[in-house]
Structures are given as structure tokens and as C-alpha cells.
CSV table of C-alpha atoms in Angstrom, one decimal:
chain,number,residue,atom,x,y,z
R,63,MET,CA,97.5,87.0,29.4
R,64,VAL,CA,97.3,83.8,31.5
R,65,ARG,CA,93.9,81.9,31.2
R,66,ARG,CA,93.0,79.4,34.5
R,67,ALA,CA,94.0,76.0,32.3
R,68,GLU,CA,97.5,77.7,31.8
R,69,ILE,CA,97.7,78.5,35.7
R,70,PRO,CA,100.4,76.0,37.2
R,71,GLN,CA,99.1,73.2,40.1
R,72,PHE,CA,101.4,73.7,42.8
R,73,GLY,CA,101.4,74.5,46.6
R,74,LEU,CA,99.6,74.0,49.7
R,75,LEU,CA,96.6,76.0,48.0
R,76,SER,CA,96.0,74.8,44.5
R,77,GLY,CA,92.5,74.9,43.9
R,78,VAL,CA,91.6,77.9,46.1
R,79,LYS,CA,90.2,80.9,44.4
R,80,VAL,CA,91.1,84.4,45.7
R,81,VAL,CA,89.7,88.0,44.8
R,82,HIS,CA,91.1,90.8,46.1
R,83,ASN,CA,89.9,94.5,45.8
R,84,THR,CA,92.6,96.3,48.0
R,85,VAL,CA,95.2,98.9,47.8
R,86,SER,CA,98.7,99.7,49.7
R,87,ILE,CA,100.1,96.6,51.6
R,88,ALA,CA,97.8,94.6,53.9
R,89,GLY,CA,95.3,93.3,51.6
R,90,PRO,CA,97.6,92.8,48.9
R,91,PHE,CA,100.1,90.9,50.8
R,92,ALA,CA,97.4,89.1,52.5
R,93,ALA,CA,96.6,87.8,48.8
R,94,GLU,CA,99.9,87.1,47.5
R,95,LEU,CA,100.7,84.9,50.5
R,96,TYR,CA,97.6,82.4,48.8
R,97,ALA,CA,99.3,83.3,45.5
R,98,GLU,CA,102.5,82.0,46.4
R,99,TYR,CA,101.2,78.8,47.8
R,100,GLY,CA,99.0,77.8,44.6
R,101,ALA,CA,95.8,79.6,44.8
R,102,ASP,CA,94.3,81.4,41.4
R,103,VAL,CA,94.3,84.9,42.9
R,104,ILE,CA,92.7,87.9,40.9
R,105,TRP,CA,93.4,91.3,41.7
R,106,ILE,CA,90.7,94.0,40.9
R,107,GLU,CA,92.2,96.9,40.4
R,108,ASN,CA,90.0,100.4,40.3
R,109,ALA,CA,89.6,101.4,36.5
R,110,LYS,CA,89.7,104.9,36.8
R,111,VAL,CA,92.9,105.0,39.5
R,112,PRO,CA,95.6,102.5,39.2
R,113,CYS,CA,96.7,101.3,43.0
R,114,MET,CA,98.8,103.6,44.9
R,115,SER,CA,101.3,100.7,45.6
R,116,ARG,CA,102.2,101.3,41.9
R,117,VAL,CA,103.4,104.6,42.0
R,118,ALA,CA,104.1,105.2,45.9
R,119,THR,CA,105.9,102.2,47.0
R,120,GLY,CA,108.5,101.7,45.0
R,121,ASN,CA,109.1,98.0,44.3
R,122,ALA,CA,106.6,96.4,46.6
R,123,TRP,CA,104.0,95.9,44.0
R,124,GLN,CA,106.4,94.0,42.0
R,125,GLN,CA,106.9,91.9,45.0
R,126,ASP,CA,103.3,91.8,46.8
R,127,ARG,CA,101.5,90.9,43.4
R,128,ARG,CA,103.7,88.3,41.9
R,129,ASN,CA,101.5,85.2,41.0
R,130,GLN,CA,98.4,87.4,40.7
R,131,ARG,CA,95.9,88.3,37.9
R,132,ASN,CA,94.5,91.4,37.0
R,133,LEU,CA,90.9,92.5,36.5
R,134,SER,CA,90.3,96.6,35.9
R,135,ILE,CA,87.0,97.3,36.6
R,136,ASP,CA,84.8,100.0,37.9
R,137,ILE,CA,82.4,97.7,40.1
R,138,SER,CA,80.5,100.6,41.7
R,139,LEU,CA,78.7,100.9,38.2
R,140,PRO,CA,75.7,98.7,37.7
R,141,GLU,CA,77.4,96.5,34.9
R,142,GLY,CA,80.5,96.2,36.9
R,143,LYS,CA,78.6,95.5,39.9
R,144,GLU,CA,77.0,92.5,38.1
R,145,ILE,CA,80.2,91.1,37.0
R,146,PHE,CA,81.9,91.3,40.2
R,147,LEU,CA,78.5,89.4,41.7
R,148,LYS,CA,79.3,86.6,38.8
R,149,LEU,CA,82.6,86.5,39.7
R,150,MET,CA,81.8,86.0,43.8
R,151,GLU,CA,79.9,82.7,42.7
R,152,GLU,CA,82.8,80.9,42.1
R,153,THR,CA,85.3,82.7,44.4
R,154,ASP,CA,86.6,80.7,47.9
R,155,VAL,CA,87.7,84.0,50.1
R,156,PHE,CA,87.0,87.9,49.0
R,157,ILE,CA,89.6,90.2,50.8
R,158,SER,CA,88.7,93.9,50.8
R,159,ALA,CA,89.8,97.0,52.2
R,160,ALA,CA,87.2,99.6,53.4
R,161,ARG,CA,86.1,101.3,56.2
R,162,GLY,CA,83.1,100.2,58.1
R,163,GLY,CA,80.1,100.1,56.2
R,164,GLN,CA,81.4,101.2,52.6
R,165,TYR,CA,80.7,97.6,50.6
R,166,GLU,CA,77.1,98.0,52.6
R,167,LYS,CA,76.6,101.5,50.7
R,168,MET,CA,77.2,99.9,47.6
R,169,GLY,CA,74.8,97.4,47.7
R,170,LEU,CA,77.7,94.9,48.5
R,171,GLY,CA,77.3,93.7,51.5
R,172,ASP,CA,78.0,90.2,53.1
R,173,GLU,CA,74.2,88.9,52.7
R,174,VAL,CA,74.1,89.9,49.5
R,175,LEU,CA,77.5,88.2,48.5
R,176,TRP,CA,76.1,85.4,50.3
R,177,GLU,CA,73.5,85.1,48.2
R,178,ARG,CA,75.6,84.2,45.2
R,179,ASN,CA,77.8,82.2,47.4
R,180,PRO,CA,76.7,80.8,50.5
R,181,ARG,CA,80.5,79.4,51.0
R,182,LEU,CA,82.3,82.6,50.2
R,183,VAL,CA,84.6,83.9,53.3
R,184,ILE,CA,84.8,87.6,53.2
R,185,VAL,CA,87.8,89.4,54.8
R,186,LYS,CA,87.4,93.0,55.6
R,187,ILE,CA,90.7,95.1,56.4
R,188,SER,CA,90.3,98.3,57.9
R,189,GLY,CA,92.1,100.6,60.3
R,190,PHE,CA,89.2,100.8,62.9
R,191,GLY,CA,87.0,98.2,62.0
R,192,GLN,CA,83.2,97.4,61.0
R,193,THR,CA,81.4,97.9,63.7
R,194,GLY,CA,81.6,100.6,67.0
R,195,ARG,CA,81.3,104.2,66.8
R,196,PRO,CA,80.3,105.4,63.3
R,197,ASP,CA,82.9,108.3,63.8
R,198,TYR,CA,85.8,105.9,64.4
R,199,MET,CA,84.6,103.5,61.8
R,200,ASN,CA,84.8,106.2,59.1
R,201,ARG,CA,88.3,107.5,60.0
R,202,PRO,CA,90.5,107.1,57.2
R,203,SER,CA,94.0,105.3,58.0
R,204,TYR,CA,97.0,103.7,56.9
R,205,ASP,CA,99.7,101.9,58.9
R,206,PRO,CA,101.3,104.5,61.2
R,207,ILE,CA,97.7,105.5,62.3
R,208,ALA,CA,97.1,102.2,63.3
R,209,GLN,CA,100.2,102.3,65.2
R,210,ALA,CA,99.5,105.3,66.9
R,211,PHE,CA,95.9,104.6,67.8
R,212,GLY,CA,96.9,100.7,68.7
R,213,GLY,CA,99.0,101.9,71.6
R,214,TYR,CA,102.1,100.4,69.6
R,215,MET,CA,103.8,103.6,68.4
R,216,ALA,CA,104.2,104.6,72.2
R,217,MET,CA,106.3,101.8,72.7
R,218,ASN,CA,109.0,102.3,70.3
R,219,GLY,CA,111.4,105.2,70.5
R,220,PHE,CA,114.1,106.2,73.2
R,221,PRO,CA,113.1,107.4,76.6
R,222,GLY,CA,112.5,111.0,77.0
R,223,MET,CA,112.1,111.3,72.9
R,224,PRO,CA,109.4,111.5,70.8
R,225,SER,CA,107.4,108.2,69.9
R,226,MET,CA,108.1,106.9,66.0
R,227,PRO,CA,106.5,104.0,64.2
R,228,THR,CA,108.4,100.5,63.8
R,229,ASN,CA,109.5,100.3,60.0
R,230,PRO,CA,108.6,99.1,57.7
R,231,LEU,CA,104.8,98.9,57.9
R,232,THR,CA,104.5,96.5,61.0
R,233,ALA,CA,100.5,97.2,61.3
R,234,ASP,CA,99.8,96.1,57.8
R,235,TYR,CA,101.9,93.3,57.2
R,236,MET,CA,100.9,91.8,60.6
R,237,SER,CA,97.4,92.8,59.5
R,238,ALA,CA,98.0,90.6,56.3
R,239,LEU,CA,99.4,87.5,58.1
R,240,PHE,CA,96.3,87.8,60.6
R,241,ALA,CA,93.9,87.9,57.4
R,242,PHE,CA,95.5,84.9,55.6
R,243,GLY,CA,95.6,83.2,58.4
R,244,THR,CA,92.0,83.4,59.5
R,245,SER,CA,91.1,83.5,56.2
R,246,VAL,CA,92.6,79.9,55.4
R,247,ALA,CA,90.9,78.5,58.5
R,248,ALA,CA,87.4,80.0,57.7
R,249,VAL,CA,87.8,77.9,54.0
R,250,MET,CA,88.6,74.7,56.1
R,251,LYS,CA,85.3,75.3,57.8
R,252,SER,CA,83.5,76.4,54.7
R,253,ARG,CA,84.4,73.6,52.9
R,254,GLU,CA,83.0,71.2,56.2
R,255,THR,CA,79.9,73.2,56.5
R,256,GLY,CA,78.8,75.0,53.3
R,257,ARG,CA,78.4,78.1,55.0
R,258,GLY,CA,81.1,81.0,54.8
R,259,GLU,CA,82.6,83.6,56.8
R,260,SER,CA,82.8,87.5,57.5
R,261,ILE,CA,85.9,88.4,59.5
R,262,ASP,CA,86.5,91.9,60.1
R,263,LEU,CA,89.9,92.9,61.1
R,264,ALA,CA,90.7,96.4,62.3
R,265,GLN,CA,94.4,96.9,62.2
R,266,TYR,CA,94.7,98.7,65.3
R,267,GLU,CA,93.4,95.6,67.4
R,268,VAL,CA,95.8,93.5,65.7
R,269,LEU,CA,98.9,95.5,67.0
R,270,MET,CA,97.3,95.4,70.2
R,271,ARG,CA,97.1,91.5,70.1
R,272,THR,CA,100.4,91.3,69.5
R,273,GLN,CA,102.1,93.4,72.5
R,274,SER,CA,102.9,90.4,74.5
R,275,ARG,CA,102.6,90.4,78.0
R,276,TYR,CA,102.5,94.5,78.3
R,277,PRO,CA,98.7,95.2,78.3
R,278,MET,CA,98.0,92.8,80.8
R,279,ASP,CA,100.9,94.2,83.1
R,280,PHE,CA,99.0,97.5,82.8
R,281,LEU,CA,95.4,95.7,83.2
R,282,GLU,CA,96.5,93.9,86.2
R,283,GLN,CA,98.9,95.6,88.0
R,284,GLY,CA,98.8,99.2,86.3
R,285,ILE,CA,102.3,98.9,85.4
R,286,PRO,CA,103.1,101.3,82.4
R,287,PHE,CA,105.0,100.4,79.4
R,288,VAL,CA,108.5,102.0,79.2
R,289,LYS,CA,110.1,103.0,76.1
R,290,GLU,CA,113.8,101.2,75.8
R,291,GLY,CA,115.2,102.4,72.6
R,292,SER,CA,118.0,100.3,71.6
R,293,HIS,CA,118.6,98.7,74.9
R,294,SER,CA,117.0,96.6,77.6
R,295,ALA,CA,115.7,99.2,80.0
R,296,TYR,CA,115.9,96.4,82.9
R,297,PHE,CA,118.4,93.9,82.1
R,298,ALA,CA,122.4,93.7,81.5
R,299,GLY,CA,123.7,92.5,78.3
R,300,TYR,CA,120.6,92.6,76.7
R,301,GLY,CA,120.5,95.2,73.8
R,302,ALA,CA,122.9,96.9,70.8
R,303,TYR,CA,126.6,97.8,71.2
R,304,SER,CA,128.6,99.9,69.1
R,305,CYS,CA,132.0,98.0,68.1
R,306,GLN,CA,135.4,99.5,66.8
R,307,ASP,CA,134.2,99.9,63.4
R,308,GLU,CA,131.4,101.7,64.0
R,309,LYS,CA,129.0,99.0,63.2
R,310,GLU,CA,126.5,97.2,65.8
R,311,VAL,CA,125.6,94.0,67.5
R,312,TYR,CA,123.0,93.2,69.6
R,313,MET,CA,123.1,90.3,72.0
R,314,LEU,CA,121.2,89.0,74.9
R,315,TYR,CA,122.7,87.6,78.2
R,316,LEU,CA,119.4,85.9,79.2
R,317,GLY,CA,119.1,82.3,80.8
R,318,ALA,CA,120.8,80.0,83.0
R,319,GLY,CA,123.0,78.5,80.4
R,320,VAL,CA,124.0,81.8,78.4
R,321,LEU,CA,125.0,83.2,81.8
R,322,LYS,CA,127.1,80.0,82.7
R,323,ARG,CA,129.2,80.1,79.4
R,324,GLY,CA,129.0,84.0,78.9
R,325,LEU,CA,130.1,85.5,82.1
R,326,PRO,CA,133.2,83.9,82.4
R,327,PHE,CA,134.0,85.1,79.3
R,328,MET,CA,133.6,88.6,80.3
R,329,GLY,CA,135.5,88.0,83.7
R,330,VAL,CA,132.0,88.1,85.8
R,331,GLU,CA,131.8,84.9,88.1
R,332,PHE,CA,129.1,82.7,87.9
R,333,GLY,CA,127.9,80.1,90.5
R,334,THR,CA,128.5,82.6,93.2
R,335,GLU,CA,126.5,83.8,96.1
R,336,LYS,CA,125.6,87.0,93.9
R,337,ILE,CA,125.5,85.2,91.0
R,338,PRO,CA,123.6,81.5,92.0
R,339,SER,CA,123.5,79.0,89.1
R,340,SER,CA,119.7,79.4,88.8
R,341,THR,CA,120.1,83.1,87.8
R,342,ASN,CA,118.4,83.6,84.3
R,343,LEU,CA,119.5,87.4,84.1
R,344,LEU,CA,121.1,90.4,85.7
R,345,TYR,CA,119.8,93.7,86.4
R,346,LEU,CA,120.7,96.2,84.9
R,347,SER,CA,120.8,98.4,88.3
R,348,SER,CA,122.8,95.6,90.3
R,349,PRO,CA,126.5,95.9,90.3
R,350,GLU,CA,126.9,92.8,89.0
R,351,GLY,CA,125.0,94.2,85.8
R,352,GLN,CA,126.8,97.0,85.8
R,353,LEU,CA,130.0,95.0,85.6
R,354,LEU,CA,128.7,93.3,82.9
R,355,GLU,CA,127.8,96.3,81.0
R,356,GLU,CA,131.0,97.7,81.6
R,357,LYS,CA,132.9,94.7,80.1
R,358,ILE,CA,130.8,94.1,77.4
R,359,LYS,CA,130.9,97.7,75.8
R,360,ALA,CA,135.0,97.8,76.3
R,361,PHE,CA,135.2,94.6,74.7
R,362,CYS,CA,132.9,95.7,71.5
R,363,GLN,CA,135.3,99.6,71.5
R,364,SER,CA,138.1,97.2,70.9
R,365,HIS,CA,136.9,94.4,68.1
R,366,THR,CA,134.9,94.7,65.0
R,367,ALA,CA,131.4,93.8,64.5
R,368,GLU,CA,132.3,90.5,63.2
R,369,GLU,CA,135.0,89.6,65.5
R,370,VAL,CA,132.5,90.7,68.6
R,371,GLU,CA,130.0,88.5,66.7
R,372,LYS,CA,132.3,85.4,66.6
R,373,ALA,CA,133.4,85.7,69.9
R,374,PHE,CA,130.4,85.9,71.8
R,375,LEU,CA,128.7,83.3,69.7
R,376,ALA,CA,131.8,80.8,70.7
R,377,HIS,CA,131.0,81.7,74.5
R,378,GLY,CA,127.0,80.8,73.7
R,379,VAL,CA,125.9,84.2,74.0
R,380,PRO,CA,123.1,85.0,71.5
R,381,CYS,CA,124.4,87.8,69.2
R,382,SER,CA,124.3,88.9,65.5
R,383,ARG,CA,125.4,92.2,63.6
R,384,ILE,CA,123.1,94.2,62.9
R,385,MET,CA,122.9,93.6,59.4
R,386,ASP,CA,122.4,96.1,56.4
R,387,TYR,CA,121.5,94.5,52.8
R,388,ASN,CA,124.8,94.6,51.7
R,389,ASP,CA,125.8,92.4,54.8
R,390,CYS,CA,122.8,90.0,54.1
R,391,LEU,CA,123.8,89.5,50.2
R,392,LYS,CA,126.9,88.4,51.5
R,393,ASP,CA,126.3,86.5,54.4
R,394,PRO,CA,126.4,82.6,53.5
R,395,GLN,CA,123.3,81.4,55.4
R,396,TYR,CA,121.8,83.8,53.0
R,397,VAL,CA,123.1,82.3,50.1
R,398,ALA,CA,123.0,78.6,51.0
R,399,ARG,CA,118.8,79.5,51.7
R,400,GLU,CA,118.6,81.4,48.2
R,401,VAL,CA,116.8,84.1,50.4
R,402,PHE,CA,116.8,86.6,47.4
R,403,THR,CA,115.7,85.3,43.9
R,404,GLU,CA,114.9,86.1,40.1
R,405,TRP,CA,111.9,85.9,38.2
R,406,LYS,CA,110.5,87.6,35.2
R,407,LYS,CA,108.4,90.5,34.9
R,408,VAL,CA,105.3,90.0,32.7
R,409,ASN,CA,107.3,91.8,30.1
R,410,GLY,CA,110.0,89.5,30.3
R,411,GLU,CA,112.5,91.4,31.7
R,412,SER,CA,114.3,89.8,34.6
R,413,VAL,CA,114.0,91.5,38.4
R,414,LYS,CA,115.5,90.4,41.6
R,415,GLY,CA,113.5,90.0,45.1
R,416,VAL,CA,113.0,88.2,48.4
R,417,ASN,CA,111.9,84.7,47.6
R,418,ILE,CA,108.8,82.7,49.3
R,419,PHE,CA,109.0,81.8,52.6
R,420,PRO,CA,108.3,79.4,54.6
R,421,LYS,CA,109.9,76.7,52.7
R,422,PHE,CA,108.0,73.3,52.3
R,423,LYS,CA,109.3,70.1,51.7
R,424,ASN,CA,106.4,68.0,50.0
R,425,HIS,CA,104.4,71.1,48.5
R,426,PRO,CA,106.5,74.0,47.7
R,427,ALA,CA,105.7,77.0,46.7
R,428,GLN,CA,106.6,78.8,43.5
R,429,ILE,CA,106.8,82.2,41.6
R,430,TRP,CA,105.3,81.9,38.1
R,431,ARG,CA,104.7,85.0,37.4
R,432,GLY,CA,105.3,88.6,37.6
R,433,ALA,CA,103.3,91.2,38.9
R,434,PRO,CA,100.6,92.0,36.4
R,435,ASN,CA,99.7,95.2,34.1
R,436,ILE,CA,96.5,97.3,34.5
R,437,GLY,CA,93.8,94.8,33.0
R,438,MET,CA,95.8,92.5,31.4
R,439,ASP,CA,93.6,89.6,32.1
R,440,ASN,CA,90.2,91.2,31.7
R,441,GLU,CA,89.2,89.2,28.5
R,442,ASP,CA,90.3,85.8,30.2
R,443,ILE,CA,89.0,86.4,33.3
R,444,LEU,CA,85.5,87.9,31.9
R,445,GLY,CA,85.5,85.1,29.3
R,446,GLU,CA,85.6,82.4,32.1
R,447,LEU,CA,82.1,83.8,33.4
R,448,GLY,CA,80.8,83.5,30.3
R,449,LEU,CA,81.1,87.0,28.3
R,450,THR,CA,81.6,87.2,24.6
R,451,GLU,CA,84.1,89.2,22.9
R,452,GLU,CA,81.2,91.7,21.8
R,453,GLN,CA,80.0,92.2,25.5
R,454,ILE,CA,83.9,92.9,26.7
R,455,LYS,CA,84.4,95.2,24.1
R,456,GLU,CA,81.3,97.0,25.2
R,457,LEU,CA,82.2,97.3,28.5
R,458,TYR,CA,85.5,99.0,27.4
R,459,ARG,CA,83.8,101.3,25.3
R,460,LYS,CA,81.6,102.4,28.6
R,461,LYS,CA,85.1,102.8,30.1
R,462,ILE,CA,83.9,100.0,32.8
R,463,LEU,CA,87.1,98.1,32.1
R,464,ALA,CA,90.5,99.4,31.5
R,465,GLN,CA,93.8,98.3,30.2
R,466,ARG,CA,97.2,99.8,30.4
R,467,ASP,CA,100.7,99.1,30.1
R,468,TYR,CA,101.8,100.2,33.8
R,469,LEU,CA,105.7,99.9,32.6
R,470,ASN,CA,105.7,102.2,29.9
R,471,ASN,CA,102.1,104.5,30.2
R,472,ILE,CA,102.8,105.8,33.9
């Protein structure tokens, strides 16, 4: 248990209070970014059913709930709802994950929350949005569903083969980043004006917004997207290549400077009539592009991935081995920048995972606590709201509150 006074003060968001009532990935990760950058973050967890991340997503909850406090309460019951509203009075950001209209049905719509706290920033993450057609608003959704509906899945996979989702959980993590960024902006405006905001974030729209030029190409010129798989469908020297040791590299012959240095290395002349010095790329369909492809493939087949990477980088061609976790652990840049780190679980055991990014020079982030167990901060959070020990005991008796040691009892 950690009292608010015991929470270390650090980071860019020290002094901001965030409450989230979310499950799975998107909402919790948006809240996690606040927690890692210094905000006081309270995770409301259903008193009856633990968050699915504890049982369905491996170690995700250990990494994406660190620095958070946990209040396990049933906010659908009158007493739980009143405690929730009291908590909102001193909260800067509330993040929820619910289908359109769900909080309104519970009597916890925007206007109700703003009656308690006019400056509150409300973030609603859903698959299909809080407005529009009711039959869409009520659709269930997870990351792959958002990818399928948002046009994202149709862009991924190999030509002539079934579409596939991008992993891991692109829709969830991109939605989390949008939720975090827009809500921080809303907090800034709220502190300036005293008026909060309600952010309606539909995951499929996030995916459509982040598809680069392709939606506009279709809208303006009717150009459909063509699946590319692991190699550009248009440009030579742009994709994945298999090497002698059965590992792969990815490279991009892209830009006049790259071609000027990288083409002669492959025995292809640069600055000629066929490849002028102003050339930025070679089309896969051209004779010169086909020649470059043949040269690259032959070189890769006769060298290891590490040798290929070193050779092409020496000639100015962007190139990297396609790394797995073993490669990452051993890579000197990963080690130098401390990409992986270790912290303590709330039971005192050590755990390893990914560090906090990006890095800050003047207001560094930190990991001060592992992911909380179910309801482990109930007494402290409710005590901060003014509830007495007897009132808290009565809430346990009525099963409005719950408390369990996840590590041992699930």
C-alpha cells in the first residue's frame, strides 16, 4: 500500500492525477505513460472480475501497470458510484474503455462528471466511437477487429494471400498514444480555462488516420493499395533479403546520396544517362532495378546477415539485420541505452522488462513501483477521500470493494 504522500515526485507530469477504468491494452497503456512520467495514476479494477490482462496477456500487466495504484470497486452499485464521483472531484484525466453510451446508461455521462469537476478531461476509447449509428456503436471490438474495419489489415500480408493483422496489437498501442497525447493537450487547456474536455477516440479512425498517403491516393486518384509483403512492390533494393546463415536483413536504396554510394558497391553505375545523379530510387520494373535486385540477392546469399549489414552500412545504405529478442539482448546499442531494465514487483521479487522511453534530460521518468495487486490500495485511496475505517469495512462486507493477491490466488 502506498499513500499519496509517499509517491515520489518526479517527471514532467508530477502533480497530475489520472484515473482509468479500462481493460486489456489501449486504455491501460495510455494511463501507464502518465504513470511513468510522474502522474498519480489510479487503476479502477472491477471488484467481481479481474482485468483480463492479468490472465490473458502474459506479462503485459506487469509492465503496463507499473507505478499505478489499484482501487477494486464496483461502480455500478449506488455506493460505488458515489465513491467514483467523489474521486472524480480531484482528478485531472479520466480514461474509460466502453462502447458508445455505456457510461450514460450507468448515470455517469459527461455532464454528470462535469457537475462534480468542470475541469475534468474525459477520454473514451472504443472500437467504433461514441456517436454514429447505434448498431455500430454497440459492436464489440478488440485490436484485430479495429484493424479489419479500419482498412489496416487489408494492407498487410503478401500479394495473393489472406490479409493479416500487424503485431503486436497495433490498434491498441497507437490508440493509447493518441489518447495520451490529446488528453495532455486537453489538460493544458483545462488549466488555462477551467473547462474540461471529452475525447471520443474510435480505434478504427486512429488506424485510418495513420495510413500515410494511401487513403488520399484512393480518394483523389482512385489508386488502390497493393499488398507488398516483405518487399516493396515498386522499388528495387527496398525490402527484406535472406542471407547465407538463413537470417534476414532489411535495406532501403532510397535517396540520391544512398544511390551514389550504394550502387557502385553493387557494380551498378550511377550518374549515367540511365541513372542520372538526380535519381532518388530505382523502379523494380526497370532493367537497372532488376540488375540491382540480382546483385543484392547474390551478395546476401554468399554472406551472413551480420556481414551483409556491416558491408552495406559501410557504403551508406540503410540496412539492419531483422533482430529477434536474443539479438536485441546482445546488441551493444541496446546495452548502452539500457533498453531493458529490472524493477521490483510489489511482492519484492525482481522482474525484467522494457525500460521507459523516450529519455528526458531535465525531468527524467522512473519506475518506482511494480504493478499493483487487486485492491491493494483501497484503504489508502478511500482514506484520501475521507472515508473512515468502518465505512471501508462495510463496503467490503457488501462486496462493493474487493482485495486479492493476484500472484498467489489466481
